[in-house]
Coordinates of C-alpha atoms in Angstrom, one line a residue:
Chain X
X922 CA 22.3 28.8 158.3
X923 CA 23.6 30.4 155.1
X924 CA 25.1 28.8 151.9
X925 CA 28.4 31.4 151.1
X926 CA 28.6 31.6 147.8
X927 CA 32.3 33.3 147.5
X928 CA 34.2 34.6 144.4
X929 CA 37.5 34.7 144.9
X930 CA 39.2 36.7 142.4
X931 CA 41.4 35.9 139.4
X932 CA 44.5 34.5 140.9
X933 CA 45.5 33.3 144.1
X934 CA 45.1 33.0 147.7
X935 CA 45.1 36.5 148.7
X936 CA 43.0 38.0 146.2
X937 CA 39.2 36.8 148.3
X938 CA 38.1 39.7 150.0
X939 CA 38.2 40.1 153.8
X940 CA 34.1 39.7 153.7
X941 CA 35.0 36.4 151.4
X942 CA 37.8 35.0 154.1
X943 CA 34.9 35.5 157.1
X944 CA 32.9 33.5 155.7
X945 CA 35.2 30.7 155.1
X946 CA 36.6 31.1 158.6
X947 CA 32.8 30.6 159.8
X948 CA 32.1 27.3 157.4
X949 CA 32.0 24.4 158.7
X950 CA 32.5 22.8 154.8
X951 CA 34.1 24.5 152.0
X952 CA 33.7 23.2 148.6
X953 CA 35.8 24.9 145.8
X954 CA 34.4 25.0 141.8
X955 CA 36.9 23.3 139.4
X956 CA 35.7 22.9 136.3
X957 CA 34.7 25.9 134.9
X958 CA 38.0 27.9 135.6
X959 CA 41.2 27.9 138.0
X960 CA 43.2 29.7 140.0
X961 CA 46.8 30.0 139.8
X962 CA 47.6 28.3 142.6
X963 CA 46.9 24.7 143.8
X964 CA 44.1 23.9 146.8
X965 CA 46.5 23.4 149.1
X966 CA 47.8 27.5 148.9
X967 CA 44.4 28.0 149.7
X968 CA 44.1 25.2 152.7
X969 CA 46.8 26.7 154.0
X970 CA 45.7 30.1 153.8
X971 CA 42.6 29.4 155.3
X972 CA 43.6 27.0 158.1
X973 CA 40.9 24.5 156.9
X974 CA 40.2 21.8 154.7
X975 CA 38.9 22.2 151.0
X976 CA 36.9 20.0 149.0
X977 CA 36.9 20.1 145.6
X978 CA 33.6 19.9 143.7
X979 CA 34.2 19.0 139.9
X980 CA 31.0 19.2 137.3
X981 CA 29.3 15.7 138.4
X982 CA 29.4 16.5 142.3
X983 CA 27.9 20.0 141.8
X984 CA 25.3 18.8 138.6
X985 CA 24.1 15.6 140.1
X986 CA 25.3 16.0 143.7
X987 CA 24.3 19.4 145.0
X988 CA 22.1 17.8 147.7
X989 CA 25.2 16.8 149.2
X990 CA 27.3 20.0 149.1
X991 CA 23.8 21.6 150.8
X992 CA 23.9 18.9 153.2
X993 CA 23.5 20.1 156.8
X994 CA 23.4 24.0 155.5
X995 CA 19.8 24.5 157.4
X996 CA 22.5 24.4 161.0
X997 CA 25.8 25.3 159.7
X998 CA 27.4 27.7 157.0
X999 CA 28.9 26.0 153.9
X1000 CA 31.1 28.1 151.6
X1001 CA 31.0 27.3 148.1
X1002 CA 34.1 29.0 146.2
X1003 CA 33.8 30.3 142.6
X1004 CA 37.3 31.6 140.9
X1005 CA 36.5 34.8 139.9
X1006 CA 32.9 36.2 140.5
X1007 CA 29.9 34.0 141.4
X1008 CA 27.7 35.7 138.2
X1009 CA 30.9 36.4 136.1
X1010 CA 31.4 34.0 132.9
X1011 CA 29.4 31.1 134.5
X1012 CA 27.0 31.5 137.0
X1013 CA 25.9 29.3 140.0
X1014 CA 22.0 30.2 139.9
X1015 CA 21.5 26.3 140.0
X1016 CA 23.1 25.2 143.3
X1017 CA 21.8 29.0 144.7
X1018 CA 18.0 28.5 143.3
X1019 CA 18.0 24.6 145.1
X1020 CA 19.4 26.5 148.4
X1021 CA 16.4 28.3 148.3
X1022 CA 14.4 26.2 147.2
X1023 CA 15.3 24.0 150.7
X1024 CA 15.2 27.0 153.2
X1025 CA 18.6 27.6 153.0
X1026 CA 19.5 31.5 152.7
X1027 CA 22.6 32.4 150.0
X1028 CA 25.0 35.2 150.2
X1029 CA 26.7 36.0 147.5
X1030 CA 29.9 37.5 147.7
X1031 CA 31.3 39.4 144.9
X1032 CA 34.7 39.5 143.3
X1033 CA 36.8 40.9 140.4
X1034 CA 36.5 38.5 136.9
X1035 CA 37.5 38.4 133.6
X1036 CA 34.8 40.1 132.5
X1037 CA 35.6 43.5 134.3
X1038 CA 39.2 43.3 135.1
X1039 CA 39.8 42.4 131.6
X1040 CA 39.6 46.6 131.2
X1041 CA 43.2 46.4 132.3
X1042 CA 44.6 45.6 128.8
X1043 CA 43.2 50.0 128.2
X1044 CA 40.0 48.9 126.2
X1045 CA 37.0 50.6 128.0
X1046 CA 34.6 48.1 129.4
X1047 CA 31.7 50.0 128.7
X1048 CA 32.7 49.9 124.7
X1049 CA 32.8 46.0 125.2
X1050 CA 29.3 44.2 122.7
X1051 CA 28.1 40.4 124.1
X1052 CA 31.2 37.9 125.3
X1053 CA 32.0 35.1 123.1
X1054 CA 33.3 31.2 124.3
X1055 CA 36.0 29.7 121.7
X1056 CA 35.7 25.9 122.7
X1057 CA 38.4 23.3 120.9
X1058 CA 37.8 22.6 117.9
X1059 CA 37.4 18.3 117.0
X1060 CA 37.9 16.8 113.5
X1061 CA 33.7 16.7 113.2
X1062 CA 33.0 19.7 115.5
X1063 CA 33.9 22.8 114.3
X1064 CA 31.6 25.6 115.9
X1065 CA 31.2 29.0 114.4
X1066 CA 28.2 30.4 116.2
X1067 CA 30.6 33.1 117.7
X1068 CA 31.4 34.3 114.3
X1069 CA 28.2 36.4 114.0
X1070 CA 28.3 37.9 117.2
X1071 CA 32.1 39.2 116.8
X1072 CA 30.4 40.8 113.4
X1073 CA 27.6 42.3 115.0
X1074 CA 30.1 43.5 117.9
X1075 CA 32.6 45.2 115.2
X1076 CA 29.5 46.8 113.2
X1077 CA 29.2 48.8 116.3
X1078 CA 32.5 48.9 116.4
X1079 CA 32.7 47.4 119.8
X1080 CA 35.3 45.2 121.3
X1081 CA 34.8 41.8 122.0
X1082 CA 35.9 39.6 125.1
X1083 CA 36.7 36.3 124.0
X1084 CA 36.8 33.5 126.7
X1085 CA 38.6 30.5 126.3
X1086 CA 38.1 26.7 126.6
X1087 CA 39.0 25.1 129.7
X1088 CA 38.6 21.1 129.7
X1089 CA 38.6 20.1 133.2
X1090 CA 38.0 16.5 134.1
X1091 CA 35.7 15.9 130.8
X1092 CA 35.4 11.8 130.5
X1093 CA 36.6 11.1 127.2
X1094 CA 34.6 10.2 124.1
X1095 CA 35.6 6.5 124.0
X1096 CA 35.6 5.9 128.2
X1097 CA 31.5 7.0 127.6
X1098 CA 30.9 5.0 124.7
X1099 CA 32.4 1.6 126.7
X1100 CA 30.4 3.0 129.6
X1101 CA 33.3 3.2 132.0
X1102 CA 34.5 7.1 132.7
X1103 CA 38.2 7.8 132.3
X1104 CA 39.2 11.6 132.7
X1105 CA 41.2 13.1 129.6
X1106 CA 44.0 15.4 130.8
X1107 CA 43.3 19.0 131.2
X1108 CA 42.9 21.0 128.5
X1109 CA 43.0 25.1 129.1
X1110 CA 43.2 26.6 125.2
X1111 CA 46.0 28.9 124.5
X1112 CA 45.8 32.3 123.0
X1113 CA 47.4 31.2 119.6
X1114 CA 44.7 28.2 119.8
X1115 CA 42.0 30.7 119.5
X1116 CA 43.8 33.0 116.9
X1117 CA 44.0 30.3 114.7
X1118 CA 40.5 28.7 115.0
X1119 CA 39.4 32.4 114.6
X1120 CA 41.3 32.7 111.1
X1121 CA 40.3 29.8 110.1
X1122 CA 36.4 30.3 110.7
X1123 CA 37.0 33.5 109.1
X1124 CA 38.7 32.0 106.0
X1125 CA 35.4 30.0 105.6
X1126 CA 32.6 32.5 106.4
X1127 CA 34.6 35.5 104.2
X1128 CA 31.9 38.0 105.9
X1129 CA 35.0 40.1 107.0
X1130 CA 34.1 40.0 110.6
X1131 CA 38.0 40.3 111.2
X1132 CA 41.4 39.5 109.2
X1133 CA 44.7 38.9 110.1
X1134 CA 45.2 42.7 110.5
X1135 CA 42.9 43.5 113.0
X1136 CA 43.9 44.4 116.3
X1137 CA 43.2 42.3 119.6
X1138 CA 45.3 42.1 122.6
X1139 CA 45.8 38.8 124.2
X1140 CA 45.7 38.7 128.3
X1141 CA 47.5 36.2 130.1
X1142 CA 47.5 35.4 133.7
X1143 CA 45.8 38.4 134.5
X1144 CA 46.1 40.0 138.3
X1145 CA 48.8 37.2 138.7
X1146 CA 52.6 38.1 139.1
X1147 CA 53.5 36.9 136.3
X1148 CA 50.5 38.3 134.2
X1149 CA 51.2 39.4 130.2
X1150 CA 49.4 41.4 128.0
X1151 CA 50.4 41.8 124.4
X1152 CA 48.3 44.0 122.0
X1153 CA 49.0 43.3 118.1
X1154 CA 47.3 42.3 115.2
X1155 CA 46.1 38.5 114.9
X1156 CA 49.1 37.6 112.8
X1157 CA 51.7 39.6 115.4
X1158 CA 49.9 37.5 118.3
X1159 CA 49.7 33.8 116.4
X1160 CA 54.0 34.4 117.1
X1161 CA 53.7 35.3 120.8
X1162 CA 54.4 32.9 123.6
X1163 CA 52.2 34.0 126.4
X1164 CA 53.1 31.1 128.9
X1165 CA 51.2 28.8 131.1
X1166 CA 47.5 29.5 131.3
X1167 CA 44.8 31.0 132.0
X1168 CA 44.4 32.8 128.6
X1169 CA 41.8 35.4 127.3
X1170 CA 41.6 37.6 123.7
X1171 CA 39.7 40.4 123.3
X1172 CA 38.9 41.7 119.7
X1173 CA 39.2 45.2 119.4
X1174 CA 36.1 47.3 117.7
X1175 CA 36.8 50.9 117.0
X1176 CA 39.2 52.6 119.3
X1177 CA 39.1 55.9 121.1
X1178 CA 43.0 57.8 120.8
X1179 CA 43.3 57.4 124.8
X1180 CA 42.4 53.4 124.1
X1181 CA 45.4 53.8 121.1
X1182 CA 47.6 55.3 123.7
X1183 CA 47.2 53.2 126.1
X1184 CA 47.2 50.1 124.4
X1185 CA 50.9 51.7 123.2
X1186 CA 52.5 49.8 126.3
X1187 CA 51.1 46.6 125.6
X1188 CA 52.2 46.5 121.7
X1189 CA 54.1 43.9 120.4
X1190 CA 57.5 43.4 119.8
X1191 CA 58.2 45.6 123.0
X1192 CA 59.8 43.0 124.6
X1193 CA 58.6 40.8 127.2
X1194 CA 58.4 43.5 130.0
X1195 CA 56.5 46.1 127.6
X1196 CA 53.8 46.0 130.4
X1197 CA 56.1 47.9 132.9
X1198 CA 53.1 46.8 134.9
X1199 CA 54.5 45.7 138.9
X1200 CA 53.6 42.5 139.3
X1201 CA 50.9 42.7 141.6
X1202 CA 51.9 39.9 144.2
X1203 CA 56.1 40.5 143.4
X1204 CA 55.3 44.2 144.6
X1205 CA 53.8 43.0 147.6
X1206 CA 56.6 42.4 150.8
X1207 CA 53.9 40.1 152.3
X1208 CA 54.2 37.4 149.3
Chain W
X853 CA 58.8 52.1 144.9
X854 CA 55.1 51.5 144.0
X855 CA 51.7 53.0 142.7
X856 CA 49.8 50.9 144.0
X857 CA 45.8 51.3 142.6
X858 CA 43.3 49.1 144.9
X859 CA 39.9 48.3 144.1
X860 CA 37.6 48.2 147.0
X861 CA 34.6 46.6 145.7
X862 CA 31.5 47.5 146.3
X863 CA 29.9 47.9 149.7
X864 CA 32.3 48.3 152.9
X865 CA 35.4 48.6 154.2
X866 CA 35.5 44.7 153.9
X867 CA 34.9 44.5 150.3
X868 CA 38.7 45.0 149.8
X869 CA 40.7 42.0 148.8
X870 CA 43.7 40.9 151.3
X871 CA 46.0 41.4 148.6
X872 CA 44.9 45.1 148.5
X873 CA 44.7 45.1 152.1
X874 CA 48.5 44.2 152.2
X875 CA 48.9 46.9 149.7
X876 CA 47.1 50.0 151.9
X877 CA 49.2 48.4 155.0
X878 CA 52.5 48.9 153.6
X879 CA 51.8 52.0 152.0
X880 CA 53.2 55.3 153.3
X881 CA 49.9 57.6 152.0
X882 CA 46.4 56.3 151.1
X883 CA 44.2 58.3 148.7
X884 CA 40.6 57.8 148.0
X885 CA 39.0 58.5 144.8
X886 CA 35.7 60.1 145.5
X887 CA 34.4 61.5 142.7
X888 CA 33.3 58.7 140.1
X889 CA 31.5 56.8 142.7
X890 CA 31.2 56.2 146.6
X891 CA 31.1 53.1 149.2
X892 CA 28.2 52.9 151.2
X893 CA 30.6 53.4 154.4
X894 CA 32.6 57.0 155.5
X895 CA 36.3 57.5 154.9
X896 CA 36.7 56.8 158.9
X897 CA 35.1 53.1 158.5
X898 CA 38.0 52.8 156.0
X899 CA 40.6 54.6 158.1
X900 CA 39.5 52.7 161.5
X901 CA 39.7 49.2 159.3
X902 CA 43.3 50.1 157.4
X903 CA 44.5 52.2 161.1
X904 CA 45.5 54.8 159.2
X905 CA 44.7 58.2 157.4
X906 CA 42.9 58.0 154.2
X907 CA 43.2 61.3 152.0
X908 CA 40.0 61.8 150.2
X909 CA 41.2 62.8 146.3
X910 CA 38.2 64.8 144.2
X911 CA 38.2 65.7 141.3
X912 CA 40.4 69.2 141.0
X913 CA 43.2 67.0 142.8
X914 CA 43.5 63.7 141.0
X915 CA 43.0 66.1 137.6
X916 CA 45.3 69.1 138.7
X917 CA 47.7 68.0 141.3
X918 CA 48.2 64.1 140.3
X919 CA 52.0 65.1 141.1
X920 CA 50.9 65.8 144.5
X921 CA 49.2 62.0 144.7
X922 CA 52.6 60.9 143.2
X923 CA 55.6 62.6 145.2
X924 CA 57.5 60.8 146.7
X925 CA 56.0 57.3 144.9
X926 CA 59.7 56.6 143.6
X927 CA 60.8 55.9 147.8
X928 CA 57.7 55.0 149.2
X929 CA 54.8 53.2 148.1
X930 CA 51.2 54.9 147.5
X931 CA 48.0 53.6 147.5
X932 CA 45.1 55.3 145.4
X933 CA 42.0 53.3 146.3
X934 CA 38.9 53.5 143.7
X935 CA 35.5 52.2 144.3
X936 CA 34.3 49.0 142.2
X937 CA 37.6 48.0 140.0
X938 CA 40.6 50.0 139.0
X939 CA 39.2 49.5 135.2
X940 CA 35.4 49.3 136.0
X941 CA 33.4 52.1 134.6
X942 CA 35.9 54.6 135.5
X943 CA 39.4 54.5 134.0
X944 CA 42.4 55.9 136.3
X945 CA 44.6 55.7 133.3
X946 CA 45.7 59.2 133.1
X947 CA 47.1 58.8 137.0
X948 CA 48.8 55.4 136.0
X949 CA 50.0 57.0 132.6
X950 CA 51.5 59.9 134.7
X951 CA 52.9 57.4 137.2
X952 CA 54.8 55.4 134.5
X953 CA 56.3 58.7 132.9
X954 CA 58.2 59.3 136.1
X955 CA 59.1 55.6 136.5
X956 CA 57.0 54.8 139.1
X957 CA 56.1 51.4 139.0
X958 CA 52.1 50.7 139.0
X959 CA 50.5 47.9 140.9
X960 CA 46.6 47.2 139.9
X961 CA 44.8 45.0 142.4
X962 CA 41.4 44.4 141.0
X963 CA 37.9 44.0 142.6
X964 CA 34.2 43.9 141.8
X965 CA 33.0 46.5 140.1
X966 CA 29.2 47.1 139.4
X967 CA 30.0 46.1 135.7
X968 CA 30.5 42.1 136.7
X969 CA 28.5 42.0 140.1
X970 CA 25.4 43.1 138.1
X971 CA 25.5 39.8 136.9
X972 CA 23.7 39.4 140.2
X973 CA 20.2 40.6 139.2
X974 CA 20.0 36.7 136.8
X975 CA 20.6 38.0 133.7
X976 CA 23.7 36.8 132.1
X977 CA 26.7 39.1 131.7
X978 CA 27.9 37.6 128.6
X979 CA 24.6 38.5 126.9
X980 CA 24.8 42.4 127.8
X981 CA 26.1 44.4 124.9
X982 CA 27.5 48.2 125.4
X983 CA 26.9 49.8 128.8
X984 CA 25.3 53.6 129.2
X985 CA 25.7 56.5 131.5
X986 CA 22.5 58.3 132.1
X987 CA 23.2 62.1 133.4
X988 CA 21.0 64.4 135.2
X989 CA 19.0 66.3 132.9
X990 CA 18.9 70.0 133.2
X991 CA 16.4 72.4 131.9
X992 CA 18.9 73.3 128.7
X993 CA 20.9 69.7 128.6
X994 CA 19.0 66.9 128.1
X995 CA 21.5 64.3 126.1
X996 CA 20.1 61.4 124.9
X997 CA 23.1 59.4 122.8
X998 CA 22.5 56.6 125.2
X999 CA 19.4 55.8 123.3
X1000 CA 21.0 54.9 120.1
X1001 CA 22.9 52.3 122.3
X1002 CA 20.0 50.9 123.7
X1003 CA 18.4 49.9 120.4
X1004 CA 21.1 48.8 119.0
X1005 CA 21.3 46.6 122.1
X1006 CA 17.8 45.5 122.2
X1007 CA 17.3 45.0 118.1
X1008 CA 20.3 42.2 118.9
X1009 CA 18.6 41.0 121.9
X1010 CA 21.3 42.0 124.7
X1011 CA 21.0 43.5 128.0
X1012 CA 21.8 46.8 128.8
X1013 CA 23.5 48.2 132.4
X1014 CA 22.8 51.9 132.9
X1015 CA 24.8 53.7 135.0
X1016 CA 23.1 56.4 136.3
X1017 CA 24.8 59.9 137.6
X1018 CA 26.7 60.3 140.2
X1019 CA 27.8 64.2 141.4
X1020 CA 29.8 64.8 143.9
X1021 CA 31.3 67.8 144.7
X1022 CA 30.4 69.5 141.4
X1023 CA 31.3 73.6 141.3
X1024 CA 27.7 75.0 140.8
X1025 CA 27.5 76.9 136.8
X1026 CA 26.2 80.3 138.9
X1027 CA 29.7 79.9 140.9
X1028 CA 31.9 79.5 138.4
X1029 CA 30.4 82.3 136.1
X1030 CA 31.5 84.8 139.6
X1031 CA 34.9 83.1 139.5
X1032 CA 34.5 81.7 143.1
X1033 CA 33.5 78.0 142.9
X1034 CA 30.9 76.7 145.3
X1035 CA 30.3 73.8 145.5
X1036 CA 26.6 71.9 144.7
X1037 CA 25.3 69.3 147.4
X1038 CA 26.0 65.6 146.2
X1039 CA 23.1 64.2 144.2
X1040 CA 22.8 60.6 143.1
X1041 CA 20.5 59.9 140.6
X1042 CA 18.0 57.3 141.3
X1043 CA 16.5 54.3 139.1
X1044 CA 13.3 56.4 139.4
X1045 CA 14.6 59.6 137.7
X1046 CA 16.5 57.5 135.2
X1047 CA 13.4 55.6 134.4
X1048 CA 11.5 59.5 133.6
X1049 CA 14.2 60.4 131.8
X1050 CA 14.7 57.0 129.3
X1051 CA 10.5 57.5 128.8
X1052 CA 10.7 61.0 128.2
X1053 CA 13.3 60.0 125.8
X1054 CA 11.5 57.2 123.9
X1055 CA 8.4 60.1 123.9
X1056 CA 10.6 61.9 122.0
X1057 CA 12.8 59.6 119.4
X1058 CA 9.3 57.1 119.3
X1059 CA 12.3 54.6 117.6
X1060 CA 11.1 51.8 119.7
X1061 CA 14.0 50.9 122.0
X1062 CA 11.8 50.0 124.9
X1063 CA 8.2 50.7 125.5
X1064 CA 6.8 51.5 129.8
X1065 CA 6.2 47.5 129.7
X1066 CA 9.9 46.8 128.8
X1067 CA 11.2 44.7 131.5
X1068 CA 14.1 46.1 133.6
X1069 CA 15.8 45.3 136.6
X1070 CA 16.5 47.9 139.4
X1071 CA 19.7 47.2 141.5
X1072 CA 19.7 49.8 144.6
X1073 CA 23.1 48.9 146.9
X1074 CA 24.5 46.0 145.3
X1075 CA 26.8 43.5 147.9
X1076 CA 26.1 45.3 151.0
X1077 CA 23.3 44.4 153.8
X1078 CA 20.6 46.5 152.8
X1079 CA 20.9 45.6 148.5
X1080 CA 17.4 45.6 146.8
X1081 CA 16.9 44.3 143.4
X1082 CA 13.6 44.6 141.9
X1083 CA 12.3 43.4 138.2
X1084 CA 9.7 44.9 136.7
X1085 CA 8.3 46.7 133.6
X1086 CA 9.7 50.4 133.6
X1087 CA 6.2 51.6 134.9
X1088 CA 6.3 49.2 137.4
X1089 CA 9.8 50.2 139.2
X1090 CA 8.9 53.9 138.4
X1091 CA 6.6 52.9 141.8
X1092 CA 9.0 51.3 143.8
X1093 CA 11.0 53.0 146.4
X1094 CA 14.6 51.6 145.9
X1095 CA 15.8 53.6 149.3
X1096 CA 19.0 55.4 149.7
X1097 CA 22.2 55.3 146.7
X1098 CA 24.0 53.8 145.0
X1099 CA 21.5 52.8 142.0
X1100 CA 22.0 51.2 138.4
X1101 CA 19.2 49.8 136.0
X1102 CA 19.1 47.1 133.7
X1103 CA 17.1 46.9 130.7
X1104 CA 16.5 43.7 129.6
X1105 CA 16.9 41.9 126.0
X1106 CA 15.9 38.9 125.3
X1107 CA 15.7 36.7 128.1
X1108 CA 17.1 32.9 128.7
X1109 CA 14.4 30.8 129.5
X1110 CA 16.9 30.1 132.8
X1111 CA 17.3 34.0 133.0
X1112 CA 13.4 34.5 133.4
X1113 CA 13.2 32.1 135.7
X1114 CA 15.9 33.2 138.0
X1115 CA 14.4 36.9 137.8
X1116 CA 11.1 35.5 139.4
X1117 CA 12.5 35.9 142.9
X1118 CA 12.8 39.5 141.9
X1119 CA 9.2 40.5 140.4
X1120 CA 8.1 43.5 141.9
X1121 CA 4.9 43.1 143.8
X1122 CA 6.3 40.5 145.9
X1123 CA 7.7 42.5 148.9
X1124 CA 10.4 43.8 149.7
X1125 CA 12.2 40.7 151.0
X1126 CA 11.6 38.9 147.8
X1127 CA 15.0 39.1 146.8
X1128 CA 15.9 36.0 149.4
X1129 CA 18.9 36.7 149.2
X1130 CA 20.9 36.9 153.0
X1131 CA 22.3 41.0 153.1
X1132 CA 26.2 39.7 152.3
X1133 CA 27.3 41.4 155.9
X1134 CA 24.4 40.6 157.9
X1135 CA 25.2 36.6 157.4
X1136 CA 28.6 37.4 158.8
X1137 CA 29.2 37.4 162.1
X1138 CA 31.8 39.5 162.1
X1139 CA 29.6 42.3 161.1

C-alpha cells in the first residue's frame, strides 16, 4: 500500500503530528531509525504511546536489509520513523528511491528538526550559510574540512549550525579487523567536545575563521522539558555543563540588534534558568 | 499561566503535533497568525478539529494590540498558533519578548516549517547557504538585494530557498494616503512571477548568478495532498502551471551526484504525477 515515511520531531512521544500518529495507527510494521539521531525517550514511551510494537532498524538493517523493512509494503502500510524530519540532517532518499523503485508508493510526513527549530536560540534561520558535522576526533583522524566552510559562512557574516557526532552501534575498529562485530558503547559528542576540537583546528589552520572570543550559543535538548540554551563566547561555553545529550552549536556570523537582544536571555552566567523559557512538556497538564 | 506558541506545520489542520494539540486543548483563547503565511485549510477546519474558536490575529493586532493577545496570560493559558515553525521564516519574538516582560511564561512547540521540509525536493539542506525573500515588484519598487545572496550562494556551490511574497490583508498605498485603510485582495506570488522577476534581475545586474538554464526546483503546496514539485531550468518552470498557493523556489548549486539523481523523479516534462510521491493525506485513511 504505502511506505510512511514519519518524522517525529525532536523529543519525545507527543511531539509526531496527528497526520504522523494515523499512519502508525494504520501500519501493520513500524520500524524506528536509530543511528543517525535519538529521541529523548526510550522505544518503549513510544510503544506505549502508540499501542503497537516498534522495531528498531540500526544502520546495517536499513543499509543492507531494506528489502526486508519493505517486505510485504505492496498489501500493507509500513511506517518507517525518522527523529526529527525525514529530509532534515540525514535523509532517507535510499530506502524511499528502492520503495519506488518496487511499486511501493512513499509518503512523507514532515516534522520540526534541528535545522529549523534551531531558530529558537534568536539567530534568524534565514541568516544561517551551509551546516557543518563535527565528528570525534581519533589519535590518526583529525578532520578539518568544516573549517573552510565556517570561514566562508562568517565572510558573509552568516551563522553556522553545527551538528554533532552521534556513535550509535558503530562495531569497533579491532572487533572488524578480527572479523567478528562487537558494538562500542554510544557515543553522542557533547558541546564542550566540539568547542574544543573547534579551537584546536583553529589553533592549527590560524585563518581566523573564529577565536575563543566569538560568540556561539550552545543548544541542548531542544523542544524537550529540560532543554538549555546558553549563548557565550567559545571560552564562556568550554565551562558550561549542558547535561545529557542531544547537543548542537551554532556559530554566530554578524548579528542584527534584535538577534543581540534576543540572544540577551540566553547569555551566560545567567544562571541555569536564564532561558525563562516553560518547559514545553512540564507546561503541559497532559504530561 | 502560559504563552503557549504552536507550530502547525504545513498543510492541514492535522499537521499539528499532539503536544501542540494538548496545548490548544487546554488553552482558554486560541489566536492564529495570519499574515506571514497561510494553511491550505480555513480557520473552521482548525476550529471544527481543536472544538473551539480560533481568533484570526493580522497584522495591526499582533503589532498594535499584542496586550490584547496577552491579557489574562498570567491565569489562563493562550495559544498563538503560527504556520510552519514558531522560528521558521517568521520570528514571533517581539510577542514572546512582550510576553516575558509581564512574566508570562512562553511555551514553544515546534513544527515543520518550509525551511526544513524543503529538504523534500532532493537537494540536501545542509548544502543550502542563506535563504531570500522575493517581493512583488511594483512599478516604482523593484528590490533586488536578494541577488547579491544568490551569487554569493552559487559562486560557493549552495542551494538557495526563495521565499516568495505573501500579502494578506495589506492596506492599499491609495487608502492610506485618504486616511481610511482599505484593504487590497490577498495575492500570493507564484514560482512563475518570481522566476520573471530573478530574470529580469539577472537582465539587469548581468553578474552571472544564474542564467534561464539554471536549474531550479519549484515546490507548489508542500505536505498536503495536492504538493507538486517540479525541476527544471528557470525557462522551463516559467511554463509549468504549479496550481493554486502556497509556492517557494529553489535554485540549485552544485549538485550531489545522489542529489541529481533523486531530482530525476522531478524533471519537468514528465507529467504531472511524476513526483510519485503518495499526497501525505490522501494515503491516510482518515482523510
Amino acid at each position: 500500500m504505502v511506505l510512511f515515511i514519519v518524522g517525529l520531531g525532536l523529543a519525545d512521544e507527543r511531539d509526531i503530528t496527528v497526520k504522523g500518529l494515523d499512519a502508525v495507527k494504520q501500519s501493520e510494521r513500524v520500524y524506528l531509525e536509530a543511528y543517525t539521531s535519538l529521541l529523548l525517550v526510550p522505544k518503549e514511551t513510544l510503544e506505549d504511546f502508540y499501542g503497537k510494537e516498534v522495531i528498531v532498524a540500526d544502520r546495517e538493517m536499513v543499509e543492507m536489509e531494506a528489502d526486508k523493512i519493505l517486505d510485504g509494503a505492496q498489501q500493507k502500510d509500513v511506517s518507517f520513523l525518522v527523529v526529527g524530519d525525514p529530509f532534515g540532517a540525514t535523509t532517507h532518499t535510499d530506502l524511499e528511491m528502492r520503495a519506488r523503485s518496487q511499486g511501493i508508493p512513499v509518503c512523507i510526513i514532515h516534522n520540526a528538526s534541528i535545522m529549523n527549530a534551531v531558530g529558537a536560540c534568536g539567530l534568524q534561520l534565514y541568516r544561517f550559510g551551509e551546516a557543518i558535522s563535527i565528528v570525534f576526533f581519533t589519535d590518526t583522524w583529525r578532520p578539518d574540512s568544516f573549517y573552510d566552510r565556517i570561514l566562508s559562512n562568517r565572510r558573509s557574516g552568516l551563522h553556522t549550525l553545527c551538528l554533532l557526532d552521534i556513535k550509535v552501534k558503530e562495531p569497533s575498529l579491532e572487533s572488524l579487523a578480527r572479523g567478528k562485530k562487537v558494538y562500542e558503547p554510544p557515543r553522542l559528542m557533547s558541546i564542550n567536545t566540539a568547542l574544543k576540537q573547534l579551537l584546536e583546528v583553529e589553533e592549527r589552520r590560524r585563518e581566523g575563521a573564529y577565536e575563543p572570543d566569538t560568540v556561539c550559543v550552545g543548544v541542548a535538548r531542544l523542544g524537550s522539558h529540560s532543554q538549555r540554551i546558553v549563548a557565550g563566547s567559545m571560552q564562556e561555553l568550554l565551562q558550561v555543563d549542558f547535561g545529557p545529550p542531544l547537543h548542537s552549536l551554532v556559530i554566530a556570523g554578524d548579528m542584527h540588534p534584535i538577534e543581540q537582544e534576543y540572544l540577551q536571555q540566553f547569555r551566560a552566567g545567567s544562571g541555569p534558568d536564564a532561558a525563562g523559557t516553560a518547559a514545553p512538556a512540564a507546561a503541559l497538564q497532559q504530561d
